[in-house]
Amino acid sequence: MTYELPVFSEPGNCIGIDTEVFFPETLNYENLPALKAVCNNCPVISECLEYALRVKVQGFWAGTTEIQRRHIRKRRKIVGQSVTTTYTTPGQPTVDL
């Protein structure tokens, strides 16, 4: 199944950064401080987090890791929608993450 990447109310701080840094091959986020710095003061961090919680995306979103979001979902009693890791951006080729 293919999903379009979310469209937020304005561009996030991550726009223009190589997306590979947000999707490591392992859950060992060696560059976690740098990733958190990108998300700090991001104008769409709340929208990004809600999307990541609802859709159960992989990778680093809204200053959180997959494990952190799992705990947030449990605390908030959110049942997120599991997705495959194939995304598309309108007008862009499909991206497998």
PDB file of C-alpha atoms in Angstrom, residues 17-54:
ATOM      1  CA  ILE A  17      17.501  17.826   4.937  1.00  0.00           C
ATOM      2  CA  ASP A  18      18.455  14.413   3.545  1.00  0.00           C
ATOM      3  CA  THR A  19      15.580  12.161   4.640  1.00  0.00           C
ATOM      4  CA  GLU A  20      17.901   9.209   5.201  1.00  0.00           C
ATOM      5  CA  VAL A  21      19.027  10.696   8.513  1.00  0.00           C
ATOM      6  CA  PHE A  22      15.464  10.378   9.819  1.00  0.00           C
ATOM      7  CA  PHE A  23      15.158   6.715   8.828  1.00  0.00           C
ATOM      8  CA  PRO A  24      18.155   4.739  10.124  1.00  0.00           C
ATOM      9  CA  GLU A  25      18.498   1.072   9.235  1.00  0.00           C
ATOM     10  CA  THR A  26      18.505   0.205  12.945  1.00  0.00           C
ATOM     11  CA  LEU A  27      16.719   1.846  15.843  1.00  0.00           C
ATOM     12  CA  ASN A  28      20.099   3.023  17.118  1.00  0.00           C
ATOM     13  CA  TYR A  29      19.764   6.756  16.510  1.00  0.00           C
ATOM     14  CA  GLU A  30      23.433   7.712  16.633  1.00  0.00           C
ATOM     15  CA  ASN A  31      22.611  11.273  15.578  1.00  0.00           C
ATOM     16  CA  LEU A  32      19.719  11.730  18.030  1.00  0.00           C
ATOM     17  CA  PRO A  33      20.888  15.110  19.405  1.00  0.00           C
ATOM     18  CA  ALA A  34      21.145  16.517  15.873  1.00  0.00           C
ATOM     19  CA  LEU A  35      17.712  15.141  14.955  1.00  0.00           C
ATOM     20  CA  LYS A  36      16.149  16.615  18.080  1.00  0.00           C
ATOM     21  CA  ALA A  37      17.774  19.960  17.250  1.00  0.00           C
ATOM     22  CA  VAL A  38      16.024  19.944  13.863  1.00  0.00           C
ATOM     23  CA  CYS A  39      12.648  19.412  15.525  1.00  0.00           C
ATOM     24  CA  ASN A  40      13.157  21.940  18.324  1.00  0.00           C
ATOM     25  CA  ASN A  41      11.040  25.010  17.659  1.00  0.00           C
ATOM     26  CA  CYS A  42       9.629  23.478  14.475  1.00  0.00           C
ATOM     27  CA  PRO A  43       6.394  25.255  13.532  1.00  0.00           C
ATOM     28  CA  VAL A  44       4.653  21.953  12.709  1.00  0.00           C
ATOM     29  CA  ILE A  45       5.967  19.659  15.443  1.00  0.00           C
ATOM     30  CA  SER A  46       2.456  19.107  16.871  1.00  0.00           C
ATOM     31  CA  GLU A  47       0.985  18.245  13.462  1.00  0.00           C
ATOM     32  CA  CYS A  48       3.936  15.990  12.729  1.00  0.00           C
ATOM     33  CA  LEU A  49       3.572  14.145  16.032  1.00  0.00           C
ATOM     34  CA  GLU A  50      -0.168  13.629  15.610  1.00  0.00           C
ATOM     35  CA  TYR A  51       0.411  12.242  12.117  1.00  0.00           C
ATOM     36  CA  ALA A  52       3.183   9.938  13.351  1.00  0.00           C
ATOM     37  CA  LEU A  53       0.995   8.657  16.190  1.00  0.00           C
ATOM     38  CA  ARG A  54      -2.053   8.121  13.989  1.00  0.00           C
TER      39      ARG A  54
END
